[in-house]
Amino acid sequence: MIDFHSHILPQMDDGSNDVNESLQMLNLSYNMGIDTMISTSHYYVEHESIDAFLKKREEAYRLLLSNINGTDALPNILLGAEVAFFTGISREKDISRLCIENTKCLLLEMPFCCWSSLIIKEVQGLTTRGITPIIAHIEKFFPYQHKTNRIDELLNLDVFVQANAESIIQKECRRLVLKMIRNGTVHLLGSDCHNMLDRPPNLEYACKMIEKRLGSRFLKEIDHNGRRCLQSNTRRVPSTLSPV
Ligand SMILES: [Fe+2]
């Protein structure tokens, strides 16, 4: 399984505090059956330039690599970013540099507010540039879009949609996320792990819940979606599964 959302690089953001914690997070993930971790440190345009972010990310990554023993059992790491939406994102010439390495896929954190049509248009603008946004933890935005159809407008774009493991493990959002997995509107999972204490790697528990509630074919489909996403340049294609 691929973890599409994690904050494992040391001292990059509010995630891992140091190399030792990063290694523990990676090791726990590996023991949970994660073969690939997408490292998605927060990127906020108002805090730093893309150049500065990428330089800092490279240094954190090198520091981590220099502390990995060749015999450590760890997942593969692919570098990306969790890019907070900003006005003008669709016109930012360097935005594709924040895509998951070797792909055109960009983990996008939508704003925590009621979305305007302009916000949806900006996301659409990314897709017309050949970038495939991965909408981070979609379930967190439902309360803000109450009595609008913005969620549907977003899901109708050429995007991948990611949900957090925690939202499946905890009861509050479980029904919503399982429904979205069942009807093919959630495609990818992430732990959104930040540390080893209160936001540790947890994807295994969510996978077990999906298997129990929906059956293993949905887990396979999520894994398949992830592999296809990483192979891209491909754009999203509809689920091969029929709803149950
Ligand atoms: Fe995150």
JSON list of C-alpha atoms and ligand atoms in Angstrom, two decimals:
[
{"chain": "A", "resi": 1, "resn": "MET", "atom": "CA", "xyz": [0.00, 0.00, 0.00]},
{"chain": "A", "resi": 2, "resn": "ILE", "atom": "CA", "xyz": [1.12, 3.56, -0.68]},
{"chain": "A", "resi": 3, "resn": "ASP", "atom": "CA", "xyz": [0.79, 6.30, 1.93]},
{"chain": "A", "resi": 4, "resn": "PHE", "atom": "CA", "xyz": [-0.01, 9.43, -0.09]},
{"chain": "A", "resi": 5, "resn": "HIS", "atom": "CA", "xyz": [0.15, 11.97, 2.71]},
{"chain": "A", "resi": 6, "resn": "SER", "atom": "CA", "xyz": [2.85, 12.19, 5.38]},
{"chain": "A", "resi": 7, "resn": "HIS", "atom": "CA", "xyz": [5.06, 14.65, 7.21]},
{"chain": "A", "resi": 8, "resn": "ILE", "atom": "CA", "xyz": [8.09, 12.45, 7.72]},
{"chain": "A", "resi": 9, "resn": "LEU", "atom": "CA", "xyz": [10.97, 14.74, 6.81]},
{"chain": "A", "resi": 10, "resn": "PRO", "atom": "CA", "xyz": [12.81, 16.02, 9.90]},
{"chain": "A", "resi": 11, "resn": "GLN", "atom": "CA", "xyz": [12.11, 19.63, 10.91]},
{"chain": "A", "resi": 12, "resn": "MET", "atom": "CA", "xyz": [10.44, 20.60, 7.65]},
{"chain": "A", "resi": 13, "resn": "ASP", "atom": "CA", "xyz": [7.10, 21.65, 9.13]},
{"chain": "A", "resi": 14, "resn": "ASP", "atom": "CA", "xyz": [4.92, 20.68, 12.10]},
{"chain": "A", "resi": 15, "resn": "GLY", "atom": "CA", "xyz": [5.75, 17.03, 11.40]},
{"chain": "A", "resi": 16, "resn": "SER", "atom": "CA", "xyz": [8.74, 14.95, 12.47]},
{"chain": "A", "resi": 17, "resn": "ASN", "atom": "CA", "xyz": [10.87, 16.68, 15.11]},
{"chain": "A", "resi": 18, "resn": "ASP", "atom": "CA", "xyz": [14.17, 15.02, 14.24]},
{"chain": "A", "resi": 19, "resn": "VAL", "atom": "CA", "xyz": [15.82, 12.28, 12.22]},
{"chain": "A", "resi": 20, "resn": "ASN", "atom": "CA", "xyz": [15.25, 9.71, 14.90]},
{"chain": "A", "resi": 21, "resn": "GLU", "atom": "CA", "xyz": [11.50, 10.32, 14.87]},
{"chain": "A", "resi": 22, "resn": "SER", "atom": "CA", "xyz": [11.46, 10.22, 11.05]},
{"chain": "A", "resi": 23, "resn": "LEU", "atom": "CA", "xyz": [13.15, 6.82, 11.11]},
{"chain": "A", "resi": 24, "resn": "GLN", "atom": "CA", "xyz": [10.67, 5.53, 13.68]},
{"chain": "A", "resi": 25, "resn": "MET", "atom": "CA", "xyz": [7.75, 6.74, 11.56]},
{"chain": "A", "resi": 26, "resn": "LEU", "atom": "CA", "xyz": [9.19, 5.10, 8.46]},
{"chain": "A", "resi": 27, "resn": "ASN", "atom": "CA", "xyz": [9.93, 1.86, 10.26]},
{"chain": "A", "resi": 28, "resn": "LEU", "atom": "CA", "xyz": [6.43, 1.68, 11.75]},
{"chain": "A", "resi": 29, "resn": "SER", "atom": "CA", "xyz": [4.93, 2.39, 8.32]},
{"chain": "A", "resi": 30, "resn": "TYR", "atom": "CA", "xyz": [6.98, -0.39, 6.77]},
{"chain": "A", "resi": 31, "resn": "ASN", "atom": "CA", "xyz": [5.83, -2.80, 9.46]},
{"chain": "A", "resi": 32, "resn": "MET", "atom": "CA", "xyz": [2.25, -1.78, 8.63]},
{"chain": "A", "resi": 33, "resn": "GLY", "atom": "CA", "xyz": [2.71, -2.90, 5.04]},
{"chain": "A", "resi": 34, "resn": "ILE", "atom": "CA", "xyz": [3.49, 0.47, 3.46]},
{"chain": "A", "resi": 35, "resn": "ASP", "atom": "CA", "xyz": [5.99, 0.02, 0.64]},
{"chain": "A", "resi": 36, "resn": "THR", "atom": "CA", "xyz": [6.00, 3.65, -0.54]},
{"chain": "A", "resi": 37, "resn": "MET", "atom": "CA", "xyz": [5.63, 6.86, 1.47]},
{"chain": "A", "resi": 38, "resn": "ILE", "atom": "CA", "xyz": [4.92, 10.10, -0.28]},
{"chain": "A", "resi": 39, "resn": "SER", "atom": "CA", "xyz": [6.58, 12.81, 1.78]},
{"chain": "A", "resi": 40, "resn": "THR", "atom": "CA", "xyz": [4.26, 15.82, 1.67]},
{"chain": "A", "resi": 41, "resn": "SER", "atom": "CA", "xyz": [5.68, 18.60, 3.82]},
{"chain": "A", "resi": 42, "resn": "HIS", "atom": "CA", "xyz": [3.48, 21.69, 4.06]},
{"chain": "A", "resi": 43, "resn": "TYR", "atom": "CA", "xyz": [4.05, 24.41, 1.49]},
{"chain": "A", "resi": 44, "resn": "TYR", "atom": "CA", "xyz": [2.52, 27.85, 2.13]},
{"chain": "A", "resi": 45, "resn": "VAL", "atom": "CA", "xyz": [3.14, 30.46, -0.53]},
{"chain": "A", "resi": 46, "resn": "GLU", "atom": "CA", "xyz": [2.99, 33.26, 2.03]},
{"chain": "A", "resi": 47, "resn": "HIS", "atom": "CA", "xyz": [5.84, 31.71, 4.05]},
{"chain": "A", "resi": 48, "resn": "GLU", "atom": "CA", "xyz": [8.47, 30.98, 1.44]},
{"chain": "A", "resi": 49, "resn": "SER", "atom": "CA", "xyz": [9.31, 30.75, -2.25]},
{"chain": "A", "resi": 50, "resn": "ILE", "atom": "CA", "xyz": [9.15, 27.44, -4.10]},
{"chain": "A", "resi": 51, "resn": "ASP", "atom": "CA", "xyz": [12.93, 27.61, -4.51]},
{"chain": "A", "resi": 52, "resn": "ALA", "atom": "CA", "xyz": [13.47, 28.06, -0.77]},
{"chain": "A", "resi": 53, "resn": "PHE", "atom": "CA", "xyz": [11.07, 25.23, 0.05]},
{"chain": "A", "resi": 54, "resn": "LEU", "atom": "CA", "xyz": [12.74, 22.82, -2.38]},
{"chain": "A", "resi": 55, "resn": "LYS", "atom": "CA", "xyz": [16.20, 23.68, -1.05]},
{"chain": "A", "resi": 56, "resn": "LYS", "atom": "CA", "xyz": [15.07, 23.10, 2.54]},
{"chain": "A", "resi": 57, "resn": "ARG", "atom": "CA", "xyz": [13.35, 19.85, 1.53]},
{"chain": "A", "resi": 58, "resn": "GLU", "atom": "CA", "xyz": [16.46, 18.58, -0.21]},
{"chain": "A", "resi": 59, "resn": "GLU", "atom": "CA", "xyz": [18.56, 19.26, 2.88]},
{"chain": "A", "resi": 60, "resn": "ALA", "atom": "CA", "xyz": [16.09, 17.49, 5.17]},
{"chain": "A", "resi": 61, "resn": "TYR", "atom": "CA", "xyz": [15.93, 14.55, 2.78]},
{"chain": "A", "resi": 62, "resn": "ARG", "atom": "CA", "xyz": [19.73, 14.28, 2.57]},
{"chain": "A", "resi": 63, "resn": "LEU", "atom": "CA", "xyz": [20.00, 14.42, 6.33]},
{"chain": "A", "resi": 64, "resn": "LEU", "atom": "CA", "xyz": [17.49, 11.59, 6.59]},
{"chain": "A", "resi": 65, "resn": "LEU", "atom": "CA", "xyz": [19.23, 9.50, 3.94]},
{"chain": "A", "resi": 66, "resn": "SER", "atom": "CA", "xyz": [22.60, 9.94, 5.63]},
{"chain": "A", "resi": 67, "resn": "ASN", "atom": "CA", "xyz": [21.14, 8.39, 8.77]},
{"chain": "A", "resi": 68, "resn": "ILE", "atom": "CA", "xyz": [19.58, 5.37, 7.10]},
{"chain": "A", "resi": 69, "resn": "ASN", "atom": "CA", "xyz": [21.46, 2.17, 7.63]},
{"chain": "A", "resi": 70, "resn": "GLY", "atom": "CA", "xyz": [21.52, -0.06, 4.55]},
{"chain": "A", "resi": 71, "resn": "THR", "atom": "CA", "xyz": [19.89, -2.86, 6.52]},
{"chain": "A", "resi": 72, "resn": "ASP", "atom": "CA", "xyz": [16.96, -0.74, 7.79]},
{"chain": "A", "resi": 73, "resn": "ALA", "atom": "CA", "xyz": [13.57, -2.03, 6.65]},
{"chain": "A", "resi": 74, "resn": "LEU", "atom": "CA", "xyz": [11.95, 1.12, 5.35]},
{"chain": "A", "resi": 75, "resn": "PRO", "atom": "CA", "xyz": [9.49, 2.10, 2.63]},
{"chain": "A", "resi": 76, "resn": "ASN", "atom": "CA", "xyz": [10.60, 3.88, -0.51]},
{"chain": "A", "resi": 77, "resn": "ILE", "atom": "CA", "xyz": [10.28, 7.63, -0.11]},
{"chain": "A", "resi": 78, "resn": "LEU", "atom": "CA", "xyz": [9.00, 9.90, -2.87]},
{"chain": "A", "resi": 79, "resn": "LEU", "atom": "CA", "xyz": [9.21, 13.64, -2.41]},
{"chain": "A", "resi": 80, "resn": "GLY", "atom": "CA", "xyz": [6.20, 15.87, -2.81]},
{"chain": "A", "resi": 81, "resn": "ALA", "atom": "CA", "xyz": [4.48, 18.64, -0.91]},
{"chain": "A", "resi": 82, "resn": "GLU", "atom": "CA", "xyz": [1.11, 19.43, 0.61]},
{"chain": "A", "resi": 83, "resn": "VAL", "atom": "CA", "xyz": [0.45, 22.68, -1.16]},
{"chain": "A", "resi": 84, "resn": "ALA", "atom": "CA", "xyz": [-2.02, 25.00, 0.52]},
{"chain": "A", "resi": 85, "resn": "PHE", "atom": "CA", "xyz": [-4.33, 26.56, -2.07]},
{"chain": "A", "resi": 86, "resn": "PHE", "atom": "CA", "xyz": [-3.58, 30.17, -2.93]},
{"chain": "A", "resi": 87, "resn": "THR", "atom": "CA", "xyz": [-5.13, 32.63, -5.32]},
{"chain": "A", "resi": 88, "resn": "GLY", "atom": "CA", "xyz": [-3.13, 32.48, -8.53]},
{"chain": "A", "resi": 89, "resn": "ILE", "atom": "CA", "xyz": [-1.97, 28.88, -8.03]},
{"chain": "A", "resi": 90, "resn": "SER", "atom": "CA", "xyz": [-3.20, 27.95, -11.50]},
{"chain": "A", "resi": 91, "resn": "ARG", "atom": "CA", "xyz": [-0.93, 30.64, -13.01]},
{"chain": "A", "resi": 92, "resn": "GLU", "atom": "CA", "xyz": [2.15, 29.95, -10.86]},
{"chain": "A", "resi": 93, "resn": "LYS", "atom": "CA", "xyz": [4.76, 29.00, -13.46]},
{"chain": "A", "resi": 94, "resn": "ASP", "atom": "CA", "xyz": [6.79, 26.80, -11.10]},
{"chain": "A", "resi": 95, "resn": "ILE", "atom": "CA", "xyz": [3.89, 24.94, -9.47]},
{"chain": "A", "resi": 96, "resn": "SER", "atom": "CA", "xyz": [4.72, 21.63, -11.19]},
{"chain": "A", "resi": 97, "resn": "ARG", "atom": "CA", "xyz": [8.02, 21.56, -9.26]},
{"chain": "A", "resi": 98, "resn": "LEU", "atom": "CA", "xyz": [5.92, 20.76, -6.18]},
{"chain": "A", "resi": 99, "resn": "CYS", "atom": "CA", "xyz": [4.33, 17.70, -7.81]},
{"chain": "A", "resi": 100, "resn": "ILE", "atom": "CA", "xyz": [5.22, 14.26, -6.46]},
{"chain": "A", "resi": 101, "resn": "GLU", "atom": "CA", "xyz": [8.53, 13.41, -8.04]},
{"chain": "A", "resi": 102, "resn": "ASN", "atom": "CA", "xyz": [8.35, 12.00, -11.55]},
{"chain": "A", "resi": 103, "resn": "THR", "atom": "CA", "xyz": [4.62, 12.69, -11.76]},
{"chain": "A", "resi": 104, "resn": "LYS", "atom": "CA", "xyz": [2.26, 15.51, -12.62]},
{"chain": "A", "resi": 105, "resn": "CYS", "atom": "CA", "xyz": [0.30, 14.94, -9.41]},
{"chain": "A", "resi": 106, "resn": "LEU", "atom": "CA", "xyz": [0.08, 17.72, -6.82]},
{"chain": "A", "resi": 107, "resn": "LEU", "atom": "CA", "xyz": [-1.26, 17.15, -3.29]},
{"chain": "A", "resi": 108, "resn": "LEU", "atom": "CA", "xyz": [-3.50, 20.17, -2.82]},
{"chain": "A", "resi": 109, "resn": "GLU", "atom": "CA", "xyz": [-4.94, 21.34, 0.48]},
{"chain": "A", "resi": 110, "resn": "MET", "atom": "CA", "xyz": [-8.11, 23.28, -0.24]},
{"chain": "A", "resi": 111, "resn": "PRO", "atom": "CA", "xyz": [-8.99, 26.32, 1.86]},
{"chain": "A", "resi": 112, "resn": "PHE", "atom": "CA", "xyz": [-10.95, 25.78, 5.05]},
{"chain": "A", "resi": 113, "resn": "CYS", "atom": "CA", "xyz": [-13.85, 28.02, 4.05]},
{"chain": "A", "resi": 114, "resn": "CYS", "atom": "CA", "xyz": [-16.90, 27.96, 1.81]},
{"chain": "A", "resi": 115, "resn": "TRP", "atom": "CA", "xyz": [-15.39, 27.71, -1.66]},
{"chain": "A", "resi": 116, "resn": "SER", "atom": "CA", "xyz": [-16.26, 30.27, -4.31]},
{"chain": "A", "resi": 117, "resn": "SER", "atom": "CA", "xyz": [-16.63, 29.43, -7.99]},
{"chain": "A", "resi": 118, "resn": "LEU", "atom": "CA", "xyz": [-13.26, 31.15, -8.53]},
{"chain": "A", "resi": 119, "resn": "ILE", "atom": "CA", "xyz": [-11.57, 28.62, -6.23]},
{"chain": "A", "resi": 120, "resn": "ILE", "atom": "CA", "xyz": [-13.01, 25.75, -8.24]},
{"chain": "A", "resi": 121, "resn": "LYS", "atom": "CA", "xyz": [-11.90, 27.51, -11.44]},
{"chain": "A", "resi": 122, "resn": "GLU", "atom": "CA", "xyz": [-8.34, 27.73, -10.13]},
{"chain": "A", "resi": 123, "resn": "VAL", "atom": "CA", "xyz": [-8.28, 23.97, -9.52]},
{"chain": "A", "resi": 124, "resn": "GLN", "atom": "CA", "xyz": [-9.66, 23.47, -13.00]},
{"chain": "A", "resi": 125, "resn": "GLY", "atom": "CA", "xyz": [-6.91, 25.75, -14.28]},
{"chain": "A", "resi": 126, "resn": "LEU", "atom": "CA", "xyz": [-4.30, 23.37, -12.87]},
{"chain": "A", "resi": 127, "resn": "THR", "atom": "CA", "xyz": [-5.87, 20.45, -14.72]},
{"chain": "A", "resi": 128, "resn": "THR", "atom": "CA", "xyz": [-5.84, 22.32, -18.01]},
{"chain": "A", "resi": 129, "resn": "ARG", "atom": "CA", "xyz": [-2.09, 22.78, -17.54]},
{"chain": "A", "resi": 130, "resn": "GLY", "atom": "CA", "xyz": [-1.75, 18.98, -17.35]},
{"chain": "A", "resi": 131, "resn": "ILE", "atom": "CA", "xyz": [-1.38, 18.85, -13.56]},
{"chain": "A", "resi": 132, "resn": "THR", "atom": "CA", "xyz": [-3.54, 16.37, -11.67]},
{"chain": "A", "resi": 133, "resn": "PRO", "atom": "CA", "xyz": [-4.44, 17.74, -8.25]},
{"chain": "A", "resi": 134, "resn": "ILE", "atom": "CA", "xyz": [-4.79, 15.21, -5.45]},
{"chain": "A", "resi": 135, "resn": "ILE", "atom": "CA", "xyz": [-7.33, 16.76, -3.12]},
{"chain": "A", "resi": 136, "resn": "ALA", "atom": "CA", "xyz": [-5.97, 16.22, 0.39]},
{"chain": "A", "resi": 137, "resn": "HIS", "atom": "CA", "xyz": [-8.31, 14.85, 3.09]},
{"chain": "A", "resi": 138, "resn": "ILE", "atom": "CA", "xyz": [-11.51, 15.75, 1.26]},
{"chain": "A", "resi": 139, "resn": "GLU", "atom": "CA", "xyz": [-13.66, 14.78, 4.23]},
{"chain": "A", "resi": 140, "resn": "LYS", "atom": "CA", "xyz": [-12.41, 17.77, 6.25]},
{"chain": "A", "resi": 141, "resn": "PHE", "atom": "CA", "xyz": [-14.03, 20.25, 3.86]},
{"chain": "A", "resi": 142, "resn": "PHE", "atom": "CA", "xyz": [-17.61, 18.99, 3.81]},
{"chain": "A", "resi": 143, "resn": "PRO", "atom": "CA", "xyz": [-18.76, 21.09, 6.79]},
{"chain": "A", "resi": 144, "resn": "TYR", "atom": "CA", "xyz": [-17.65, 24.30, 5.03]},
{"chain": "A", "resi": 145, "resn": "GLN", "atom": "CA", "xyz": [-19.56, 23.56, 1.82]},
{"chain": "A", "resi": 146, "resn": "HIS", "atom": "CA", "xyz": [-22.92, 23.03, 3.49]},
{"chain": "A", "resi": 147, "resn": "LYS", "atom": "CA", "xyz": [-25.87, 23.76, 1.16]},
{"chain": "A", "resi": 148, "resn": "THR", "atom": "CA", "xyz": [-23.60, 24.32, -1.86]},
{"chain": "A", "resi": 149, "resn": "ASN", "atom": "CA", "xyz": [-22.64, 21.96, -4.65]},
{"chain": "A", "resi": 150, "resn": "ARG", "atom": "CA", "xyz": [-18.95, 22.90, -4.62]},
{"chain": "A", "resi": 151, "resn": "ILE", "atom": "CA", "xyz": [-17.84, 19.44, -3.50]},
{"chain": "A", "resi": 152, "resn": "ASP", "atom": "CA", "xyz": [-19.56, 17.92, -6.54]},
{"chain": "A", "resi": 153, "resn": "GLU", "atom": "CA", "xyz": [-18.07, 20.58, -8.81]},
{"chain": "A", "resi": 154, "resn": "LEU", "atom": "CA", "xyz": [-14.60, 19.73, -7.49]},
{"chain": "A", "resi": 155, "resn": "LEU", "atom": "CA", "xyz": [-15.09, 15.97, -7.76]},
{"chain": "A", "resi": 156, "resn": "ASN", "atom": "CA", "xyz": [-16.25, 16.37, -11.35]},
{"chain": "A", "resi": 157, "resn": "LEU", "atom": "CA", "xyz": [-12.86, 17.79, -12.30]},
{"chain": "A", "resi": 158, "resn": "ASP", "atom": "CA", "xyz": [-9.97, 15.59, -13.38]},
{"chain": "A", "resi": 159, "resn": "VAL", "atom": "CA", "xyz": [-8.62, 15.10, -9.87]},
{"chain": "A", "resi": 160, "resn": "PHE", "atom": "CA", "xyz": [-7.61, 12.33, -7.53]},
{"chain": "A", "resi": 161, "resn": "VAL", "atom": "CA", "xyz": [-9.16, 12.46, -4.09]},
{"chain": "A", "resi": 162, "resn": "GLN", "atom": "CA", "xyz": [-7.39, 11.43, -0.87]},
{"chain": "A", "resi": 163, "resn": "ALA", "atom": "CA", "xyz": [-8.88, 10.63, 2.53]},
{"chain": "A", "resi": 164, "resn": "ASN", "atom": "CA", "xyz": [-7.10, 10.39, 5.87]},
{"chain": "A", "resi": 165, "resn": "ALA", "atom": "CA", "xyz": [-6.83, 7.06, 7.68]},
{"chain": "A", "resi": 166, "resn": "GLU", "atom": "CA", "xyz": [-7.91, 8.74, 10.90]},
{"chain": "A", "resi": 167, "resn": "SER", "atom": "CA", "xyz": [-11.27, 9.63, 9.35]},
{"chain": "A", "resi": 168, "resn": "ILE", "atom": "CA", "xyz": [-11.94, 5.94, 8.77]},
{"chain": "A", "resi": 169, "resn": "ILE", "atom": "CA", "xyz": [-10.63, 4.80, 12.14]},
{"chain": "A", "resi": 170, "resn": "GLN", "atom": "CA", "xyz": [-12.67, 7.34, 14.11]},
{"chain": "A", "resi": 171, "resn": "LYS", "atom": "CA", "xyz": [-16.44, 7.07, 13.89]},
{"chain": "A", "resi": 172, "resn": "GLU", "atom": "CA", "xyz": [-17.21, 10.70, 13.11]},
{"chain": "A", "resi": 173, "resn": "CYS", "atom": "CA", "xyz": [-16.43, 10.68, 9.38]},
{"chain": "A", "resi": 174, "resn": "ARG", "atom": "CA", "xyz": [-16.25, 6.93, 8.80]},
{"chain": "A", "resi": 175, "resn": "ARG", "atom": "CA", "xyz": [-19.62, 6.58, 7.08]},
{"chain": "A", "resi": 176, "resn": "LEU", "atom": "CA", "xyz": [-18.90, 9.43, 4.71]},
{"chain": "A", "resi": 177, "resn": "VAL", "atom": "CA", "xyz": [-15.44, 8.22, 3.72]},
{"chain": "A", "resi": 178, "resn": "LEU", "atom": "CA", "xyz": [-16.48, 4.58, 3.31]},
{"chain": "A", "resi": 179, "resn": "LYS", "atom": "CA", "xyz": [-19.38, 5.72, 1.13]},
{"chain": "A", "resi": 180, "resn": "MET", "atom": "CA", "xyz": [-16.99, 7.75, -1.01]},
{"chain": "A", "resi": 181, "resn": "ILE", "atom": "CA", "xyz": [-14.63, 4.80, -1.37]},
{"chain": "A", "resi": 182, "resn": "ARG", "atom": "CA", "xyz": [-17.56, 2.59, -2.32]},
{"chain": "A", "resi": 183, "resn": "ASN", "atom": "CA", "xyz": [-18.84, 4.97, -4.97]},
{"chain": "A", "resi": 184, "resn": "GLY", "atom": "CA", "xyz": [-15.37, 5.65, -6.35]},
{"chain": "A", "resi": 185, "resn": "THR", "atom": "CA", "xyz": [-15.01, 9.29, -5.31]},
{"chain": "A", "resi": 186, "resn": "VAL", "atom": "CA", "xyz": [-12.16, 8.67, -2.84]},
{"chain": "A", "resi": 187, "resn": "HIS", "atom": "CA", "xyz": [-9.24, 7.12, -4.70]},
{"chain": "A", "resi": 188, "resn": "LEU", "atom": "CA", "xyz": [-6.22, 7.32, -2.39]},
{"chain": "A", "resi": 189, "resn": "LEU", "atom": "CA", "xyz": [-5.40, 7.06, 1.30]},
{"chain": "A", "resi": 190, "resn": "GLY", "atom": "CA", "xyz": [-2.90, 8.82, 3.51]},
{"chain": "A", "resi": 191, "resn": "SER", "atom": "CA", "xyz": [-1.94, 8.65, 7.15]},
{"chain": "A", "resi": 192, "resn": "ASP", "atom": "CA", "xyz": [-1.16, 12.38, 7.34]},
{"chain": "A", "resi": 193, "resn": "CYS", "atom": "CA", "xyz": [1.23, 11.22, 10.05]},
{"chain": "A", "resi": 194, "resn": "HIS", "atom": "CA", "xyz": [3.12, 14.01, 11.84]},
{"chain": "A", "resi": 195, "resn": "ASN", "atom": "CA", "xyz": [4.95, 12.27, 14.67]},
{"chain": "A", "resi": 196, "resn": "MET", "atom": "CA", "xyz": [5.09, 9.15, 16.84]},
{"chain": "A", "resi": 197, "resn": "LEU", "atom": "CA", "xyz": [2.91, 10.51, 19.65]},
{"chain": "A", "resi": 198, "resn": "ASP", "atom": "CA", "xyz": [-0.50, 11.90, 18.74]},
{"chain": "A", "resi": 199, "resn": "ARG", "atom": "CA", "xyz": [-0.43, 11.62, 14.92]},
{"chain": "A", "resi": 200, "resn": "PRO", "atom": "CA", "xyz": [1.53, 8.43, 14.21]},
{"chain": "A", "resi": 201, "resn": "PRO", "atom": "CA", "xyz": [1.42, 6.28, 11.05]},
{"chain": "A", "resi": 202, "resn": "ASN", "atom": "CA", "xyz": [-1.94, 4.46, 11.12]},
{"chain": "A", "resi": 203, "resn": "LEU", "atom": "CA", "xyz": [-2.84, 3.37, 7.61]},
{"chain": "A", "resi": 204, "resn": "GLU", "atom": "CA", "xyz": [-2.95, -0.32, 8.52]},
{"chain": "A", "resi": 205, "resn": "TYR", "atom": "CA", "xyz": [-5.92, 0.22, 10.85]},
{"chain": "A", "resi": 206, "resn": "ALA", "atom": "CA", "xyz": [-7.87, 2.10, 8.19]},
{"chain": "A", "resi": 207, "resn": "CYS", "atom": "CA", "xyz": [-7.12, -0.64, 5.64]},
{"chain": "A", "resi": 208, "resn": "LYS", "atom": "CA", "xyz": [-8.43, -3.28, 8.05]},
{"chain": "A", "resi": 209, "resn": "MET", "atom": "CA", "xyz": [-11.61, -1.27, 8.54]},
{"chain": "A", "resi": 210, "resn": "ILE", "atom": "CA", "xyz": [-12.12, -0.93, 4.76]},
{"chain": "A", "resi": 211, "resn": "GLU", "atom": "CA", "xyz": [-11.56, -4.64, 4.30]},
{"chain": "A", "resi": 212, "resn": "LYS", "atom": "CA", "xyz": [-14.02, -5.46, 7.07]},
{"chain": "A", "resi": 213, "resn": "ARG", "atom": "CA", "xyz": [-16.74, -3.04, 5.95]},
{"chain": "A", "resi": 214, "resn": "LEU", "atom": "CA", "xyz": [-16.37, -3.06, 2.15]},
{"chain": "A", "resi": 215, "resn": "GLY", "atom": "CA", "xyz": [-14.26, -6.08, 1.26]},
{"chain": "A", "resi": 216, "resn": "SER", "atom": "CA", "xyz": [-10.74, -6.52, -0.04]},
{"chain": "A", "resi": 217, "resn": "ARG", "atom": "CA", "xyz": [-11.52, -5.56, -3.63]},
{"chain": "A", "resi": 218, "resn": "PHE", "atom": "CA", "xyz": [-11.85, -1.91, -2.60]},
{"chain": "A", "resi": 219, "resn": "LEU", "atom": "CA", "xyz": [-8.46, -2.00, -0.93]},
{"chain": "A", "resi": 220, "resn": "LYS", "atom": "CA", "xyz": [-7.00, -3.48, -4.10]},
{"chain": "A", "resi": 221, "resn": "GLU", "atom": "CA", "xyz": [-8.62, -0.73, -6.12]},
{"chain": "A", "resi": 222, "resn": "ILE", "atom": "CA", "xyz": [-7.10, 1.95, -3.87]},
{"chain": "A", "resi": 223, "resn": "ASP", "atom": "CA", "xyz": [-3.69, 0.34, -4.21]},
{"chain": "A", "resi": 224, "resn": "HIS", "atom": "CA", "xyz": [-4.17, 0.13, -7.97]},
{"chain": "A", "resi": 225, "resn": "ASN", "atom": "CA", "xyz": [-5.16, 3.82, -8.10]},
{"chain": "A", "resi": 226, "resn": "GLY", "atom": "CA", "xyz": [-1.99, 4.71, -6.23]},
{"chain": "A", "resi": 227, "resn": "ARG", "atom": "CA", "xyz": [0.30, 2.77, -8.56]},
{"chain": "A", "resi": 228, "resn": "ARG", "atom": "CA", "xyz": [-1.44, 4.35, -11.56]},
{"chain": "A", "resi": 229, "resn": "CYS", "atom": "CA", "xyz": [-1.07, 7.81, -10.06]},
{"chain": "A", "resi": 230, "resn": "LEU", "atom": "CA", "xyz": [2.67, 7.33, -9.59]},
{"chain": "A", "resi": 231, "resn": "GLN", "atom": "CA", "xyz": [3.07, 6.05, -13.13]},
{"chain": "A", "resi": 232, "resn": "SER", "atom": "CA", "xyz": [1.45, 9.16, -14.45]},
{"chain": "A", "resi": 233, "resn": "ASN", "atom": "CA", "xyz": [1.76, 11.47, -16.54]},
{"chain": "A", "resi": 234, "resn": "THR", "atom": "CA", "xyz": [-1.59, 9.64, -16.71]},
{"chain": "A", "resi": 235, "resn": "ARG", "atom": "CA", "xyz": [-4.75, 11.47, -15.79]},
{"chain": "A", "resi": 236, "resn": "ARG", "atom": "CA", "xyz": [-7.37, 9.89, -13.61]},
{"chain": "A", "resi": 237, "resn": "VAL", "atom": "CA", "xyz": [-9.60, 7.32, -15.24]},
{"chain": "A", "resi": 238, "resn": "PRO", "atom": "CA", "xyz": [-12.90, 6.12, -13.81]},
{"chain": "A", "resi": 239, "resn": "SER", "atom": "CA", "xyz": [-12.96, 3.27, -11.35]},
{"chain": "A", "resi": 240, "resn": "THR", "atom": "CA", "xyz": [-13.24, -0.19, -12.87]},
{"chain": "A", "resi": 241, "resn": "LEU", "atom": "CA", "xyz": [-15.39, -1.28, -9.94]},
{"chain": "A", "resi": 242, "resn": "SER", "atom": "CA", "xyz": [-19.12, -1.07, -10.04]},
{"chain": "A", "resi": 243, "resn": "PRO", "atom": "CA", "xyz": [-20.80, 0.27, -6.89]},
{"chain": "A", "resi": 244, "resn": "VAL", "atom": "CA", "xyz": [-22.12, -2.27, -4.39]},
{"chain": "B", "resi": 1, "resn": "FE", "atom": "FE", "xyz": [-0.98, 17.01, 6.01]}
]
